[in-house]
Coordinates of N, CA and C in Angstrom, one line a residue:
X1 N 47.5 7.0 141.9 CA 48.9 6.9 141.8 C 49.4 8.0 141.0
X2 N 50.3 9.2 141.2 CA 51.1 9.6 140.5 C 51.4 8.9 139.4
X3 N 51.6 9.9 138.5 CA 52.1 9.5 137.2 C 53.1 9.6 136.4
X4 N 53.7 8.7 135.9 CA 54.8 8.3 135.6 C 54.9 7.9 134.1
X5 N 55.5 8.2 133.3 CA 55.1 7.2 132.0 C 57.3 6.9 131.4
X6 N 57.3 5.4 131.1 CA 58.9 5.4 130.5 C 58.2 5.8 129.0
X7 N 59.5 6.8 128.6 CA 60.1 7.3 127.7 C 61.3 6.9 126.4
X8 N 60.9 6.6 125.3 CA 61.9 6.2 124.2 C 63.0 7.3 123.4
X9 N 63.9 7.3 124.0 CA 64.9 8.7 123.3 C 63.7 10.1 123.4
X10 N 63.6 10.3 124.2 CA 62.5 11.6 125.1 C 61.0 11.7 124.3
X11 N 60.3 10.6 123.7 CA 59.4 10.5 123.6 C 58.2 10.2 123.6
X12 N 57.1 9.7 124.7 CA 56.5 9.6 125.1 C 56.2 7.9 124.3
X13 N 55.9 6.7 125.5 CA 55.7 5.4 124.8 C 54.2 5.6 124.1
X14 N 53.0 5.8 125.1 CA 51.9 6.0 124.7 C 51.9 7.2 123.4
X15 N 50.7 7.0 123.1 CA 50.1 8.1 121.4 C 49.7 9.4 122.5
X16 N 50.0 10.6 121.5 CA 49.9 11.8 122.3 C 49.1 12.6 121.1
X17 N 48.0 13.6 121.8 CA 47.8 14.2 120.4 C 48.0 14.8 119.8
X18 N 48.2 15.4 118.5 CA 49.0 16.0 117.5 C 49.7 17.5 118.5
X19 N 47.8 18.1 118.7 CA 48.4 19.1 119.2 C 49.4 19.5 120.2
X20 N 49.2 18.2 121.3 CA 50.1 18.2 122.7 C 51.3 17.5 122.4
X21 N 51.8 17.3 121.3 CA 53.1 16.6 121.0 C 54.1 17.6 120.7
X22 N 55.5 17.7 121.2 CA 56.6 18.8 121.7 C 58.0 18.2 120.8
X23 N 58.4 19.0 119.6 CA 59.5 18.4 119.1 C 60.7 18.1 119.9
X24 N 61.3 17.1 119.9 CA 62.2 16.5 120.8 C 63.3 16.3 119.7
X25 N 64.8 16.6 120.3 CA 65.9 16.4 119.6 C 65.9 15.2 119.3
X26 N 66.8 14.2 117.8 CA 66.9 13.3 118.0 C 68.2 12.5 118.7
X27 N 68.3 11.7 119.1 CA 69.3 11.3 119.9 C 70.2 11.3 119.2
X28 N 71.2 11.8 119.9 CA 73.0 11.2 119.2 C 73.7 10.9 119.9
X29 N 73.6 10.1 121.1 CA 74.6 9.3 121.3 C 75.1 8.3 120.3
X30 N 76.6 8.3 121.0 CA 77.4 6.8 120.5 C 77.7 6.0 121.0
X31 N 78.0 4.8 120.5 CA 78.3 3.8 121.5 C 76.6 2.9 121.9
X32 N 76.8 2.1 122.4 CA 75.9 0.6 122.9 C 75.3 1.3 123.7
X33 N 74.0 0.8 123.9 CA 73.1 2.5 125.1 C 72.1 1.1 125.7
X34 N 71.8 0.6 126.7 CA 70.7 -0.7 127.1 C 69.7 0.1 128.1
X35 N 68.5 -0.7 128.3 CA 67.5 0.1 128.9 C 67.7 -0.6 130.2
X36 N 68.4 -0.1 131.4 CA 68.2 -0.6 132.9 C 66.7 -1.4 133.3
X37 N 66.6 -2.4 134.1 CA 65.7 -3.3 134.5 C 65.1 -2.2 135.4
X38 N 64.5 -1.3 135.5 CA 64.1 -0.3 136.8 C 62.4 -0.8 137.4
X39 N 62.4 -0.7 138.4 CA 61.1 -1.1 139.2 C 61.0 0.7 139.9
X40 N 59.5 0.2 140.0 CA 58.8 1.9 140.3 C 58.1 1.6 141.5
X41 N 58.4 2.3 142.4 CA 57.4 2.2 144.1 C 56.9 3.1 144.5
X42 N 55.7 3.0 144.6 CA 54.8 4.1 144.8 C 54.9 4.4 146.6
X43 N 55.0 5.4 147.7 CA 55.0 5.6 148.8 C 54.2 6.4 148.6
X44 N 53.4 7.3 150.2 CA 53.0 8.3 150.1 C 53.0 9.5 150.2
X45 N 54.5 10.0 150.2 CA 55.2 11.0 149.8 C 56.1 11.0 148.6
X46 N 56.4 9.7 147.7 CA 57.4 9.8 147.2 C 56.8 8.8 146.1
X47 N 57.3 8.7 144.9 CA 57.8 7.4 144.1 C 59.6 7.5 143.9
X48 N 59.7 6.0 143.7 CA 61.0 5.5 144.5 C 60.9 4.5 143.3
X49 N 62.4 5.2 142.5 CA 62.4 4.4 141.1 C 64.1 3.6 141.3
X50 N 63.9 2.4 141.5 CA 65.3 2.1 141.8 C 65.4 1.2 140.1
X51 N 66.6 1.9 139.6 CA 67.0 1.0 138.3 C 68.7 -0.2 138.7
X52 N 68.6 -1.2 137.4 CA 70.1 -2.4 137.7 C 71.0 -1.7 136.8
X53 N 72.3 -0.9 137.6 CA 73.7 -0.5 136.6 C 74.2 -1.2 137.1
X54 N 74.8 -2.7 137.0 CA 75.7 -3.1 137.4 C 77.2 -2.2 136.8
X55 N 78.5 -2.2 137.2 CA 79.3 -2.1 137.0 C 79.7 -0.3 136.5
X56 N 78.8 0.4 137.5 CA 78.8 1.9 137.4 C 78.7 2.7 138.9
X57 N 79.4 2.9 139.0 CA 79.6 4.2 140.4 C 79.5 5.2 140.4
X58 N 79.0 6.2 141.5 CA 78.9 7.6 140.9 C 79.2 8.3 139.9
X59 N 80.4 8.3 140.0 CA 80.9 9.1 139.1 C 80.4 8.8 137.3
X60 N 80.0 8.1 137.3 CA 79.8 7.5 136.1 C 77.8 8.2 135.8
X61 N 77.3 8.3 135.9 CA 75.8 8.6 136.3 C 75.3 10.3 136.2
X62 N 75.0 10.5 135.0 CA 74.1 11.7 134.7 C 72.8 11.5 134.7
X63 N 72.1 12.7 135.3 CA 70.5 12.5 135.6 C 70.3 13.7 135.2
X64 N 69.3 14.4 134.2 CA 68.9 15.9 134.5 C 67.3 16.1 133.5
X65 N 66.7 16.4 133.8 CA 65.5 17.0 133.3 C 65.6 18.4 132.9
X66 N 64.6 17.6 131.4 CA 64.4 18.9 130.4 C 63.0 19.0 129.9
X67 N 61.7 19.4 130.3 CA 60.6 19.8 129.5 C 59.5 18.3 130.3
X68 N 59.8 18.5 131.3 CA 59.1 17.3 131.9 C 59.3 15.7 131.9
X69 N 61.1 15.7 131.4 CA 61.2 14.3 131.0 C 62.9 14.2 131.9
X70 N 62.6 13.0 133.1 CA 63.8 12.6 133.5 C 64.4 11.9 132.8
X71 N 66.3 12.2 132.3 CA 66.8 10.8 131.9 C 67.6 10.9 132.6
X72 N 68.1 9.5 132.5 CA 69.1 8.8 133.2 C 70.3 8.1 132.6
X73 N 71.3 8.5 132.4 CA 72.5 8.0 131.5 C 73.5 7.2 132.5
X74 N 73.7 6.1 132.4 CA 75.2 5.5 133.3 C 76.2 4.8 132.7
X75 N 77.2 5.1 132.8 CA 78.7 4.6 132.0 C 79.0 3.3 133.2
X76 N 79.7 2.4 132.4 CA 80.4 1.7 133.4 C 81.6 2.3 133.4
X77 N 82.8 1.6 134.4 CA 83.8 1.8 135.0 C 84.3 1.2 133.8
X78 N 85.7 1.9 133.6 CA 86.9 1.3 132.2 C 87.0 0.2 132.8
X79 N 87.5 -1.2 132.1 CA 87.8 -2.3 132.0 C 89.3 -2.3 133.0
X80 N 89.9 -3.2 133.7 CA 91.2 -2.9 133.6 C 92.2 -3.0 132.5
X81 N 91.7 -4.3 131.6 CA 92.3 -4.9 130.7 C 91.0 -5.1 129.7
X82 N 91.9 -5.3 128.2 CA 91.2 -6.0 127.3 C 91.0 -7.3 127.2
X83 N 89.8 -7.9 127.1 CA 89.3 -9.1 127.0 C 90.0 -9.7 126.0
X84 N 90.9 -11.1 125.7 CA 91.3 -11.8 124.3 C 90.1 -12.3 123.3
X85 N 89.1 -12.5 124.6 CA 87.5 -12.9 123.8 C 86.5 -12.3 124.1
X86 N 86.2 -12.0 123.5 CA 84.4 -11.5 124.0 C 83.2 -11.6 123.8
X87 N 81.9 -12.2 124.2 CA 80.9 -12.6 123.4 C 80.1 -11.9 123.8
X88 N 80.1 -10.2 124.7 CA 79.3 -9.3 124.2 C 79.8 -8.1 124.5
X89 N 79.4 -7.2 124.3 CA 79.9 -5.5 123.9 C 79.8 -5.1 125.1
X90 N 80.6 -4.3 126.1 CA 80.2 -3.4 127.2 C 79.3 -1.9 126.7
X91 N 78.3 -2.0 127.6 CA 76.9 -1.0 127.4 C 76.8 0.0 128.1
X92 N 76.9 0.7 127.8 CA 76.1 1.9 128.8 C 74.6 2.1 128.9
X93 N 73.9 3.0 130.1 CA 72.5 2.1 130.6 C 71.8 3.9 130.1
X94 N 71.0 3.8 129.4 CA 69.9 5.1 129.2 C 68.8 4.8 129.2
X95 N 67.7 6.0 130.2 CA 66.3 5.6 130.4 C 65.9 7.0 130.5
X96 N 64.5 6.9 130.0 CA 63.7 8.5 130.0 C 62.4 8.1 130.7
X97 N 61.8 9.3 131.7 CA 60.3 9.0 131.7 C 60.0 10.3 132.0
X98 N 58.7 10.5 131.5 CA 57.4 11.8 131.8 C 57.2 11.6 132.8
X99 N 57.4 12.9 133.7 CA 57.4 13.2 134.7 C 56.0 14.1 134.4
X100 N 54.7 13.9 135.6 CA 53.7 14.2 136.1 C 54.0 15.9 136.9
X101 N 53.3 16.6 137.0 CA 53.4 18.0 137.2 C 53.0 17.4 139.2
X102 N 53.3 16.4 139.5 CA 52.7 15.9 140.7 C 54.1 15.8 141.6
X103 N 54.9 15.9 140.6 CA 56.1 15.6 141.0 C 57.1 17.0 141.3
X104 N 57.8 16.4 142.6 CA 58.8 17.9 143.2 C 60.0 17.8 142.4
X105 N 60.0 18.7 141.4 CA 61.6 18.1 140.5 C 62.4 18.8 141.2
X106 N 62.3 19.8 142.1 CA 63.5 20.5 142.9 C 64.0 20.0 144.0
X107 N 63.2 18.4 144.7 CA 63.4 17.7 145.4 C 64.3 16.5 145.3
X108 N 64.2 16.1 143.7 CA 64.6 14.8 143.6 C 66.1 14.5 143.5
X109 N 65.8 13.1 144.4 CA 67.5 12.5 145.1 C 67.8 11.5 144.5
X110 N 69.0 11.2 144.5 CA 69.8 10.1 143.7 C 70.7 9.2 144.6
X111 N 71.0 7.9 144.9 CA 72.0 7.0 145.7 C 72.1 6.1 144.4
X112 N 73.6 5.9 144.7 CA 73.9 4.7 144.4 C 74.5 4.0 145.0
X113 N 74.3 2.3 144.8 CA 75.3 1.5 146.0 C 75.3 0.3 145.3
X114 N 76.7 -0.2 144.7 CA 76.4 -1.5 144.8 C 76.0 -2.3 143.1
X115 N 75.6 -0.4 142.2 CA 75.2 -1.2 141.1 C 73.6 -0.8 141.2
X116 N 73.2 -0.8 142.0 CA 71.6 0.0 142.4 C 71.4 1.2 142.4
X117 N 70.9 1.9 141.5 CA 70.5 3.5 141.5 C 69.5 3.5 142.3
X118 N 69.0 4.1 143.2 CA 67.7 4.3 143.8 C 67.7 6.1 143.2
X119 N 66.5 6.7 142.5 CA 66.0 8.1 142.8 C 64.6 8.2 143.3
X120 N 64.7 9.0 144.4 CA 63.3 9.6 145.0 C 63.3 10.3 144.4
X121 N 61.3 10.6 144.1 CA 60.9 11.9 143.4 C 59.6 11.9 144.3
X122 N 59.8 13.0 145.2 CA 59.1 13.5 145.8 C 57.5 14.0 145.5
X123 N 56.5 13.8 145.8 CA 55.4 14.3 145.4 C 55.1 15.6 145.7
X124 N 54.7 16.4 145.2 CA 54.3 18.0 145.9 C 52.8 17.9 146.6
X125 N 53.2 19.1 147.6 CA 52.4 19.3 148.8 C 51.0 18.5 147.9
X126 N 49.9 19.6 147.2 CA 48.9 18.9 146.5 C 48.9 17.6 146.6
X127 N 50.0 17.1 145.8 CA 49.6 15.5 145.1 C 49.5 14.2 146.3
X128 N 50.2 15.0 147.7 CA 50.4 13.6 148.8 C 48.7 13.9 149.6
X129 N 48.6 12.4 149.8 CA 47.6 12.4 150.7 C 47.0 12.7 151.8
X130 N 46.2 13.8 152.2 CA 45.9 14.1 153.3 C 44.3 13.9 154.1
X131 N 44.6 13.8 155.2 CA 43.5 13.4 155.8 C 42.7 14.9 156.3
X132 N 41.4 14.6 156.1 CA 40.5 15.8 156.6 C 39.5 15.7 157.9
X133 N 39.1 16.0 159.1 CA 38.6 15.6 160.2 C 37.6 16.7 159.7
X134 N 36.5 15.8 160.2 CA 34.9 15.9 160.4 C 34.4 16.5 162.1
X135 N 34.5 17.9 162.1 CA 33.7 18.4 162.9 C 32.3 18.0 163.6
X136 N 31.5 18.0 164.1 CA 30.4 17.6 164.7 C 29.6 18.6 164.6
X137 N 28.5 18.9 164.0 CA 27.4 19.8 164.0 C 26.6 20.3 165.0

């Protein structure tokens, strides 16, 4: 399987070792930040990471990779009105993961529909599976 690992404010969940460990900015966002429900699909050209924004549309939706680490930032849509009550905070959705050198980052696509981010991230030529045929001696 390609490899994939989720990421905490761009750094790595598993222990890395001293030496292979890469200083990473500390986060500054503001505001309420939640980690999207994301499921990961492994194909054999692709992994196919679809994460839940409810209540966010394109426009709302930053993706960019820096040093081998995709994130993913999504705003919702302004309210039309203010709630008189509220029993929880409106969130915005942030996720990071280590991206594998297996992976085509000049390939990778983004949909959204519905509240569902789907991104493809394409495997490079190497990492997809190929079949080899056996000549006859």
């Amino acid at each position: 399987m390609a490899e994939i690992k989720e990421t905490v404010d761009a750094k790595p969940i598993e222990s890395a070792r001293q030496e292979d460990a890469k200083p990473r900015p500390e986060s500054t966002r503001s505001g309420l930040y939640v980690a999207p429900a994301t499921d990961i699909y492994e194909r054999d050209d692709a992994l196919v990471l679809v994460a839940d924004v409810p209540g966010v549309d394109h426009s709302g939706v930053e993706i960019k990779i820096e040093d081998g680490v995709l994130e993913v930032t999504a705003h919702r849509r302004p309210a039309d009105s203010e709630p008189d009550y509220a029993e929880f905070e409106q969130a915005s959705y942030h996720r990071a993961f280590s991206l594998s050198d297996t992976i085509d980052v000049e390939k990778i696509d983004a949909e959204i529909k519905d509240g569902v981010l789907a991104l493809t991230l394409p495997k490079s030529e190497r990492a997809k599976p190929r079949r080899i045929d056996v000549r006859a001696g």
